[in-house]
């Protein structure tokens, strides 16, 4: 620990006690590695503030002392954004203790949730009041509201409700000087200059520590139906989505998976029966809902809308879950992909978006081009087709040592894939953010003028660069104050 760090830790321990500060290596260790196990960090202390006031005190003292801080929620991020530097030069600030839902109103359709509230808990609390918080993803049991806001998370309901940015109505945060930004009120209109709330959403903890947010809720479900459809290729999948979208807004999720990925999950997750023959080249999970008791039951709707697709051959096979348990088992396959992928060993992972209509071409041609350029490798692309966002993962050739191959090949593969994405007018980060994983690629592929603006924003709010150093953008040395 540096003298400045130990001074800060000492002061905080005296002021806020052992609940808010630990230097116990065993307590800190589980939080020093990212979910995918790609980054190993170090931190001499883990700070766990219990209130916005405590966060403000921590940041204010750290700013004075020039001590770096890394905010952390559920540590489920996919780009190493919550992992502290390996040299122990930063303290971890966990928001997990700030886990109160301050209010939840079915009349105003708003909830005020503190940063450490876990997504599943907020979703459950909304359902108990006949409402829904319409953002879902496989990490719902660990991901926190503060992390979801800070990465502008997407997930499997973006098709109808947008990503986190669309669902945030207010933000309370502590800025890098320790001052409290109070933008928590859900004002329909507020034109008092630059929108700090929007700036903090997706800032990955580099411009402020989110302490609470006001979130939009939507009507609760009367019923839902989940279908599993087999298709020949992504183009047919998009044509199917377009045919559904043309006739109903009841479809809220549409997730595409290649047969290879479904087989990987079925091998990894015991006890799940394949919804269709896993030899289908492509699979799509579709969820349709009803929020109005008078609406057509979703199962009948899906049956009616899938029939022509089956007759025309657009869909080769389809099944509608016959029970809520079967519907859950369909979703379990989709939400187990990340775990199955992690268990299968390292892959060069990309979270990319291109214009939706171009996604089928990109998935097929981009995969073929990558496998041609890197002989023996294999690519899979799965995910949020309707958002124009897939997870494009490149695996080692059979027989190669995956770790060695990954270390050798990952940079070149990512440059190749990202060049294809940029050539298609797409983004190298659709929903996971930049973190430390994509910082170099963001620099390489952004217009210098854009990077200058991003740095100016960072320097303007965090001139000492104490918040989440090394993530998203780094201040040019000249910019950090002495
Ligand atoms: P952390 O990982 O703790 O932190 C993420 C980033 O936010 C870091 O930069 C951190 O410094 C910062 N941060 C955290 N809390 C705060 C705060 N209070 N104030 C300021 N900065 C903060 N993501 C998607 O978008 N879509 C998906 O479909 C999806 N599926 C996933 C499935 C699985 C199985 C897993 C493991 C992850 C998935 N993710 C997905 C990624 C991850 O869940 C999201 O990025 C999520 O938003 C991270 O939340 P977290 O609380 O774990 O944040
Ligand atoms: C998903 O959609 O499954 C997630 O974004 C996680 C991943 O990319 O592994
Ligand atoms: Zn995703």
XYZ file of C-alpha atoms and ligand atoms in Angstrom:
545
model
C 0.000 0.000 0.000
C 1.310 3.484 -0.802
C 1.430 6.026 2.053
C -1.479 7.905 0.455
C -3.524 4.688 0.190
C -2.860 3.662 3.796
C -3.645 7.150 5.042
C -6.965 7.040 3.192
C -7.781 3.510 4.403
C -6.954 4.501 7.988
C -9.195 7.558 7.850
C -12.084 5.629 6.279
C -11.763 2.805 8.803
C -12.017 5.299 11.640
C -14.967 7.095 10.069
C -16.998 4.209 8.676
C -15.765 1.076 10.433
C -14.834 -2.417 9.211
C -18.124 -2.901 7.296
C -16.964 -0.239 4.867
C -13.247 -1.090 4.676
C -11.286 -4.322 4.486
C -7.659 -5.059 3.731
C -8.148 -8.782 4.242
C -6.629 -10.434 1.167
C -9.033 -13.401 1.297
C -12.057 -11.125 1.356
C -10.710 -9.098 -1.569
C -9.417 -11.962 -3.741
C -12.763 -13.126 -5.253
C -13.290 -9.639 -6.712
C -9.929 -9.263 -8.419
C -10.556 -11.401 -11.511
C -13.082 -10.733 -14.262
C -15.899 -13.163 -14.973
C -14.233 -14.637 -18.044
C -10.920 -14.998 -16.166
C -8.984 -12.928 -18.669
C -7.769 -10.215 -16.263
C -6.152 -10.577 -12.830
C -6.005 -7.418 -10.725
C -4.748 -6.488 -7.265
C -6.109 -4.096 -4.659
C -4.714 -3.355 -1.196
C -8.190 -2.592 0.122
C -11.838 -3.151 -0.721
C -14.117 -0.260 0.216
C -17.821 -1.017 0.636
C -19.714 2.203 1.304
C -23.220 1.920 2.720
C -24.548 5.270 1.546
C -24.129 8.023 -1.008
C -22.573 10.171 1.714
C -19.954 7.518 2.361
C -19.206 7.239 -1.377
C -18.813 11.027 -1.520
C -16.436 11.002 1.442
C -14.356 8.205 -0.100
C -14.070 9.905 -3.475
C -13.441 13.353 -1.996
C -10.587 12.086 0.184
C -9.208 9.964 -2.675
C -9.272 12.963 -5.009
C -7.365 15.045 -2.461
C -4.790 12.303 -1.961
C -4.623 11.305 -5.658
C -5.632 7.712 -4.848
C -7.188 5.753 -7.745
C -10.506 3.942 -7.297
C -12.190 1.175 -9.336
C -15.989 1.018 -8.898
C -17.440 -2.478 -8.928
C -20.927 -3.971 -8.879
C -21.547 -7.657 -9.595
C -18.214 -8.131 -11.422
C -19.975 -9.793 -14.351
C -18.662 -7.339 -16.934
C -17.208 -8.799 -20.126
C -14.380 -6.337 -20.881
C -12.333 -6.229 -17.673
C -13.844 -2.894 -16.675
C -14.271 -3.742 -13.004
C -10.882 -5.395 -12.537
C -8.316 -3.167 -10.783
C -4.788 -2.711 -12.190
C -2.422 -5.604 -11.399
C 0.070 -3.276 -9.668
C -2.238 -2.547 -6.728
C -2.296 1.143 -7.617
C -6.072 1.388 -7.121
C -8.548 0.562 -4.366
C -11.730 -1.360 -5.189
C -14.989 0.384 -4.353
C -17.836 -2.106 -4.177
C -21.381 -0.765 -4.400
C -22.895 -4.099 -3.385
C -23.801 -2.882 0.126
C -25.957 -0.096 -1.349
C -28.739 -2.488 -2.286
C -31.947 -0.775 -1.258
C -34.862 -0.226 -3.583
C -35.699 3.234 -2.278
C -39.127 3.311 -3.911
C -41.202 1.447 -6.497
C -44.481 2.865 -7.747
C -46.978 1.019 -9.963
C -48.824 4.284 -10.554
C -45.835 6.312 -11.783
C -44.155 3.207 -13.269
C -40.870 4.236 -11.690
C -38.454 2.589 -9.273
C -35.533 4.214 -7.479
C -32.869 1.567 -6.995
C -29.472 1.969 -5.392
C -26.435 0.909 -7.371
C -25.921 -2.386 -5.567
C -29.421 -3.716 -6.227
C -29.143 -6.978 -8.131
C -31.101 -7.107 -11.394
C -33.107 -10.195 -10.403
C -34.189 -8.514 -7.163
C -35.455 -5.445 -8.970
C -37.281 -7.594 -11.516
C -38.925 -9.561 -8.693
C -39.881 -6.410 -6.785
C -41.500 -4.942 -9.905
C -43.426 -8.152 -10.585
C -44.728 -8.158 -7.020
C -46.323 -4.810 -7.859
C -47.772 -5.976 -11.202
C -45.053 -4.285 -13.208
C -41.860 -5.321 -15.002
C -38.347 -3.928 -15.251
C -37.836 -4.918 -18.896
C -34.132 -5.687 -19.096
C -32.901 -9.262 -18.800
C -29.601 -11.073 -19.286
C -27.869 -14.240 -18.196
C -26.114 -12.531 -15.271
C -29.392 -11.332 -13.726
C -28.528 -13.040 -10.438
C -25.318 -11.026 -9.927
C -25.289 -7.970 -12.197
C -26.113 -4.783 -10.298
C -28.055 -1.698 -11.332
C -24.912 0.436 -11.042
C -23.015 -1.864 -13.381
C -25.921 -2.137 -15.819
C -26.154 1.666 -16.005
C -22.389 2.100 -16.263
C -22.077 -0.343 -19.158
C -25.375 0.747 -20.750
C -26.240 -2.943 -20.793
C -28.432 -4.532 -23.429
C -29.643 -8.107 -22.991
C -32.590 -9.991 -24.421
C -35.374 -7.394 -24.267
C -33.739 -4.559 -26.180
C -35.887 -5.386 -29.228
C -38.940 -3.784 -27.606
C -37.570 -1.678 -24.721
C -34.083 -0.538 -25.738
C -30.937 -0.828 -23.639
C -30.311 0.591 -20.177
C -30.058 4.138 -21.525
C -33.726 3.961 -22.580
C -34.816 2.737 -19.159
C -32.985 5.246 -16.946
C -35.065 8.245 -15.902
C -32.701 9.648 -13.274
C -29.149 9.215 -11.949
C -27.549 10.038 -8.623
C -23.772 9.776 -8.678
C -20.592 10.955 -6.991
C -18.337 12.858 -9.364
C -14.530 12.485 -9.340
C -14.106 15.499 -7.000
C -16.400 13.915 -4.410
C -19.379 16.144 -5.188
C -22.805 14.561 -5.492
C -24.643 14.858 -8.816
C -28.316 14.731 -7.979
C -30.143 13.944 -11.189
C -32.385 11.290 -9.587
C -35.690 13.077 -10.179
C -37.522 11.570 -13.149
C -38.221 14.822 -14.952
C -40.057 14.430 -18.254
C -38.362 17.602 -19.412
C -35.136 19.209 -18.222
C -33.061 21.362 -20.518
C -30.592 22.815 -18.037
C -27.532 22.364 -20.236
C -25.482 19.258 -20.923
C -27.193 16.045 -19.754
C -24.930 14.673 -17.015
C -27.214 11.680 -16.508
C -26.699 10.602 -20.115
C -22.953 11.206 -19.818
C -22.733 8.886 -16.816
C -24.721 6.091 -18.503
C -22.182 3.886 -20.273
C -19.195 5.749 -18.766
C -17.968 2.510 -17.169
C -17.105 4.161 -13.864
C -14.656 6.600 -15.442
C -16.675 9.805 -14.917
C -18.462 9.129 -11.658
C -19.704 6.447 -9.258
C -23.422 5.816 -9.753
C -25.114 5.514 -6.347
C -28.781 5.276 -7.361
C -30.997 5.458 -10.458
C -34.631 6.052 -11.255
C -35.770 3.346 -13.653
C -38.773 3.000 -15.891
C -41.197 0.107 -15.376
C -43.664 -1.379 -17.851
C -46.950 -3.255 -17.381
C -46.683 -6.749 -15.918
C -47.379 -9.905 -17.915
C -50.759 -11.510 -18.229
C -49.074 -14.393 -20.051
C -46.158 -15.264 -22.281
C -45.254 -17.943 -24.821
C -41.781 -19.083 -25.834
C -41.134 -20.768 -29.191
C -38.021 -22.516 -30.426
C -37.623 -22.472 -34.207
C -35.178 -24.268 -36.512
C -34.026 -22.452 -39.665
C -31.558 -22.839 -42.496
C -29.661 -19.566 -42.109
C -29.591 -16.102 -40.462
C -31.224 -14.475 -43.500
C -34.286 -16.666 -43.021
C -34.229 -15.835 -39.311
C -34.302 -12.118 -40.031
C -37.061 -12.609 -42.610
C -39.052 -14.449 -39.920
C -38.496 -11.605 -37.434
C -39.603 -9.075 -40.032
C -42.766 -11.097 -40.729
C -43.586 -11.186 -37.000
C -42.783 -7.512 -36.515
C -45.053 -6.649 -39.438
C -48.067 -8.015 -37.621
C -47.473 -7.725 -33.881
C -45.572 -5.861 -31.168
C -46.099 -8.782 -28.808
C -42.726 -10.327 -29.708
C -40.283 -9.010 -27.101
C -37.296 -11.348 -27.611
C -35.760 -12.927 -30.687
C -32.406 -14.617 -30.058
C -30.436 -16.482 -32.754
C -27.998 -19.343 -32.083
C -26.037 -21.618 -34.441
C -26.527 -25.368 -33.997
C -22.915 -25.688 -32.837
C -23.596 -23.343 -29.915
C -26.801 -25.139 -28.923
C -24.894 -28.417 -28.914
C -22.152 -26.867 -26.762
C -24.756 -25.793 -24.194
C -26.571 -29.139 -24.227
C -23.229 -30.880 -23.594
C -22.403 -28.448 -20.787
C -25.723 -28.054 -18.987
C -27.009 -31.387 -17.661
C -30.640 -32.327 -17.876
C -31.831 -30.063 -20.666
C -33.667 -31.788 -23.533
C -33.000 -30.265 -26.959
C -36.151 -28.383 -28.032
C -35.578 -29.535 -31.627
C -32.994 -31.763 -33.263
C -29.693 -30.083 -32.352
C -28.651 -30.786 -35.950
C -30.716 -27.781 -37.094
C -28.184 -25.362 -38.629
C -29.698 -22.336 -36.866
C -32.038 -21.910 -33.949
C -34.147 -18.974 -32.793
C -35.814 -18.442 -29.448
C -38.887 -16.205 -29.655
C -40.827 -14.810 -26.709
C -44.246 -13.254 -27.204
C -46.221 -11.693 -24.349
C -49.669 -10.364 -23.464
C -50.065 -7.525 -20.951
C -53.778 -7.022 -21.649
C -56.214 -9.766 -20.581
C -58.238 -9.159 -23.760
C -55.193 -9.682 -26.026
C -54.768 -12.838 -28.127
C -53.017 -15.483 -25.995
C -49.335 -15.421 -27.018
C -49.199 -19.176 -27.700
C -52.075 -18.864 -30.192
C -50.481 -15.779 -31.701
C -47.164 -17.562 -32.235
C -48.892 -20.649 -33.620
C -50.818 -18.473 -36.102
C -47.738 -16.473 -37.135
C -45.328 -19.414 -37.390
C -47.655 -21.555 -39.526
C -46.977 -19.710 -42.810
C -43.236 -19.759 -42.096
C -43.353 -23.538 -41.701
C -45.520 -23.960 -44.806
C -43.230 -21.810 -46.929
C -40.092 -23.533 -45.601
C -38.770 -20.282 -44.096
C -38.779 -22.196 -40.796
C -37.838 -25.868 -40.947
C -39.289 -26.806 -37.571
C -40.820 -25.129 -34.519
C -42.096 -25.938 -31.061
C -43.992 -23.731 -28.623
C -43.247 -24.458 -24.978
C -46.155 -26.439 -23.548
C -45.551 -25.201 -20.004
C -43.856 -22.442 -18.066
C -41.237 -25.008 -17.032
C -40.481 -25.808 -20.665
C -40.391 -22.084 -21.493
C -37.837 -21.639 -18.718
C -35.793 -24.558 -20.087
C -35.678 -22.862 -23.494
C -34.385 -19.673 -21.874
C -31.921 -21.691 -19.789
C -30.258 -22.844 -23.005
C -29.923 -19.269 -24.260
C -28.710 -17.845 -20.957
C -26.226 -20.701 -20.401
C -24.224 -19.948 -23.525
C -21.687 -17.739 -21.732
C -21.034 -20.377 -19.093
C -20.789 -23.167 -21.669
C -18.431 -21.031 -23.720
C -16.274 -20.279 -20.688
C -16.125 -23.975 -19.787
C -15.072 -24.819 -23.348
C -11.927 -22.704 -22.932
C -10.696 -19.407 -24.307
C -12.230 -17.918 -27.421
C -11.573 -14.558 -28.998
C -14.852 -12.859 -28.151
C -16.412 -9.923 -29.948
C -19.605 -8.074 -29.083
C -20.386 -6.365 -32.347
C -23.223 -4.565 -34.069
C -23.869 -3.775 -37.708
C -27.010 -2.415 -39.379
C -29.694 -5.053 -38.700
C -30.379 -5.827 -42.360
C -26.695 -6.531 -42.923
C -26.320 -8.819 -39.913
C -27.177 -12.107 -41.704
C -24.540 -11.393 -44.348
C -22.000 -10.427 -41.718
C -22.617 -13.540 -39.646
C -22.092 -15.869 -42.615
C -19.491 -14.011 -44.689
C -17.644 -12.620 -41.662
C -17.428 -16.096 -40.177
C -16.162 -17.592 -43.435
C -13.649 -14.779 -43.958
C -12.307 -15.195 -40.406
C -11.949 -18.962 -40.785
C -10.216 -18.489 -44.139
C -7.833 -15.877 -42.735
C -7.069 -17.964 -39.608
C -6.989 -21.558 -40.897
C -8.424 -24.132 -38.548
C -10.204 -21.616 -36.363
C -13.974 -21.810 -36.015
C -16.387 -18.950 -35.490
C -19.809 -18.896 -33.903
C -22.146 -15.894 -33.876
C -25.162 -15.782 -31.613
C -27.394 -13.310 -29.826
C -29.602 -10.368 -30.347
C -30.355 -10.500 -34.084
C -33.112 -7.888 -33.987
C -30.738 -5.412 -32.326
C -28.139 -5.954 -35.051
C -25.900 -7.283 -32.253
C -24.247 -10.682 -32.144
C -21.503 -12.220 -30.065
C -18.921 -13.293 -32.615
C -16.568 -15.785 -30.987
C -13.521 -17.330 -32.660
C -12.211 -20.622 -31.314
C -8.841 -22.350 -31.587
C -8.214 -25.023 -34.230
C -8.741 -28.629 -33.131
C -5.656 -29.893 -31.361
C -4.135 -26.461 -30.731
C -3.328 -25.422 -27.171
C -6.161 -22.884 -26.646
C -4.339 -20.687 -24.152
C -1.220 -20.497 -26.295
C -3.284 -19.970 -29.451
C -5.321 -17.241 -27.736
C -2.211 -15.398 -26.528
C -0.679 -15.605 -29.982
C -3.674 -14.982 -32.181
C -6.238 -12.894 -30.267
C -4.895 -9.416 -31.171
C -4.648 -10.191 -34.890
C -8.049 -11.893 -34.940
C -9.740 -8.993 -33.153
C -8.150 -6.478 -35.501
C -9.382 -8.522 -38.459
C -12.915 -8.900 -37.101
C -13.164 -5.272 -36.003
C -11.927 -4.079 -39.409
C -14.755 -6.062 -41.008
C -17.239 -4.536 -38.547
C -16.062 -0.985 -39.212
C -16.130 -1.665 -42.964
C -19.783 -2.687 -42.487
C -20.484 0.573 -40.663
C -20.785 -1.181 -37.325
C -19.560 -0.882 -33.742
C -16.850 -2.906 -32.013
C -18.854 -2.780 -28.784
C -22.614 -3.170 -28.950
C -23.485 -3.692 -25.293
C -20.488 -4.753 -23.155
C -18.529 -1.499 -23.283
C -14.806 -0.968 -23.811
C -13.220 -1.592 -20.383
C -9.565 -2.501 -20.699
C -10.209 -5.186 -23.320
C -11.030 -2.892 -26.226
C -9.235 0.312 -25.283
C -6.486 -0.114 -27.885
C -9.007 -1.049 -30.583
C -11.154 1.977 -29.711
C -8.086 4.190 -30.214
C -7.114 2.421 -33.432
C -10.544 2.583 -35.005
C -11.842 5.960 -33.818
C -11.361 9.255 -35.598
C -8.587 11.116 -33.715
C -11.022 14.008 -33.258
C -13.428 11.682 -31.462
C -10.719 10.418 -29.115
C -9.729 14.028 -28.408
C -13.287 14.804 -27.322
C -13.555 11.657 -25.185
C -10.269 12.576 -23.467
C -11.389 16.156 -22.965
C -14.567 14.944 -21.259
C -12.540 12.588 -19.053
C -10.011 15.340 -18.245
C -12.774 17.817 -17.548
C -14.475 15.638 -14.952
C -11.533 13.626 -13.671
C -8.361 15.688 -14.227
C -6.340 13.479 -11.875
C -7.574 10.325 -13.611
C -8.464 8.705 -10.291
C -11.677 6.973 -11.443
C -11.174 3.573 -13.055
C -7.769 4.319 -14.589
C -6.858 2.402 -17.744
C -10.462 1.788 -18.773
C -12.344 3.188 -21.771
C -10.047 6.189 -22.377
C -6.778 7.136 -20.741
C -5.706 10.707 -20.220
C -2.720 11.660 -22.350
C 0.160 12.128 -19.843
C 0.180 15.878 -20.444
C -3.418 16.089 -19.278
C -3.020 14.690 -15.780
C -2.367 17.421 -13.281
C 0.927 17.181 -11.261
P -19.312 -4.851 -12.976
O -18.820 -5.958 -13.827
O -19.045 -4.880 -11.539
O -18.765 -3.457 -13.588
C -18.938 -3.187 -14.963
C -18.415 -1.786 -15.263
O -19.208 -0.816 -14.590
C -16.984 -1.545 -14.756
O -16.332 -0.642 -15.618
C -17.204 -0.916 -13.390
O -16.121 -0.104 -13.017
C -18.446 -0.108 -13.633
N -19.311 0.043 -12.466
C -19.929 -0.937 -11.762
N -20.728 -0.399 -10.821
C -20.606 0.966 -10.951
C -21.177 2.093 -10.296
N -22.058 1.948 -9.312
N -20.817 3.329 -10.684
C -19.927 3.503 -11.698
N -19.355 2.484 -12.364
C -19.711 1.237 -11.996
N -24.198 -7.673 -20.867
C -25.097 -7.194 -21.785
O -25.100 -5.989 -22.066
N -25.992 -8.024 -22.402
C -26.075 -9.347 -22.129
O -26.868 -10.068 -22.720
C -25.184 -9.869 -21.132
N -25.249 -11.176 -20.785
C -24.380 -11.651 -19.841
C -24.447 -13.008 -19.477
C -23.584 -13.513 -18.512
C -23.695 -14.947 -18.102
C -22.603 -12.675 -17.939
C -21.649 -13.199 -16.901
C -22.517 -11.338 -18.297
C -23.396 -10.821 -19.247
N -23.347 -9.472 -19.621
C -24.239 -8.984 -20.558
C -22.294 -8.583 -19.087
C -22.576 -7.926 -17.720
O -23.568 -8.642 -17.008
C -23.020 -6.492 -17.901
O -21.951 -5.755 -18.459
C -23.465 -5.827 -16.585
O -23.908 -4.521 -16.891
C -22.359 -5.731 -15.556
O -22.959 -5.418 -14.310
P -22.091 -5.627 -12.989
O -22.871 -5.085 -11.835
O -21.601 -7.005 -12.912
O -20.869 -4.625 -13.248
C -25.072 -12.778 -24.095
O -25.822 -12.178 -24.878
O -25.129 -13.991 -23.842
C -24.038 -11.961 -23.395
O -23.872 -10.717 -23.929
C -22.808 -12.610 -22.879
C -21.777 -13.052 -23.843
O -21.493 -12.377 -24.811
O -21.192 -14.067 -23.535
Zn -25.446 -10.185 -25.275
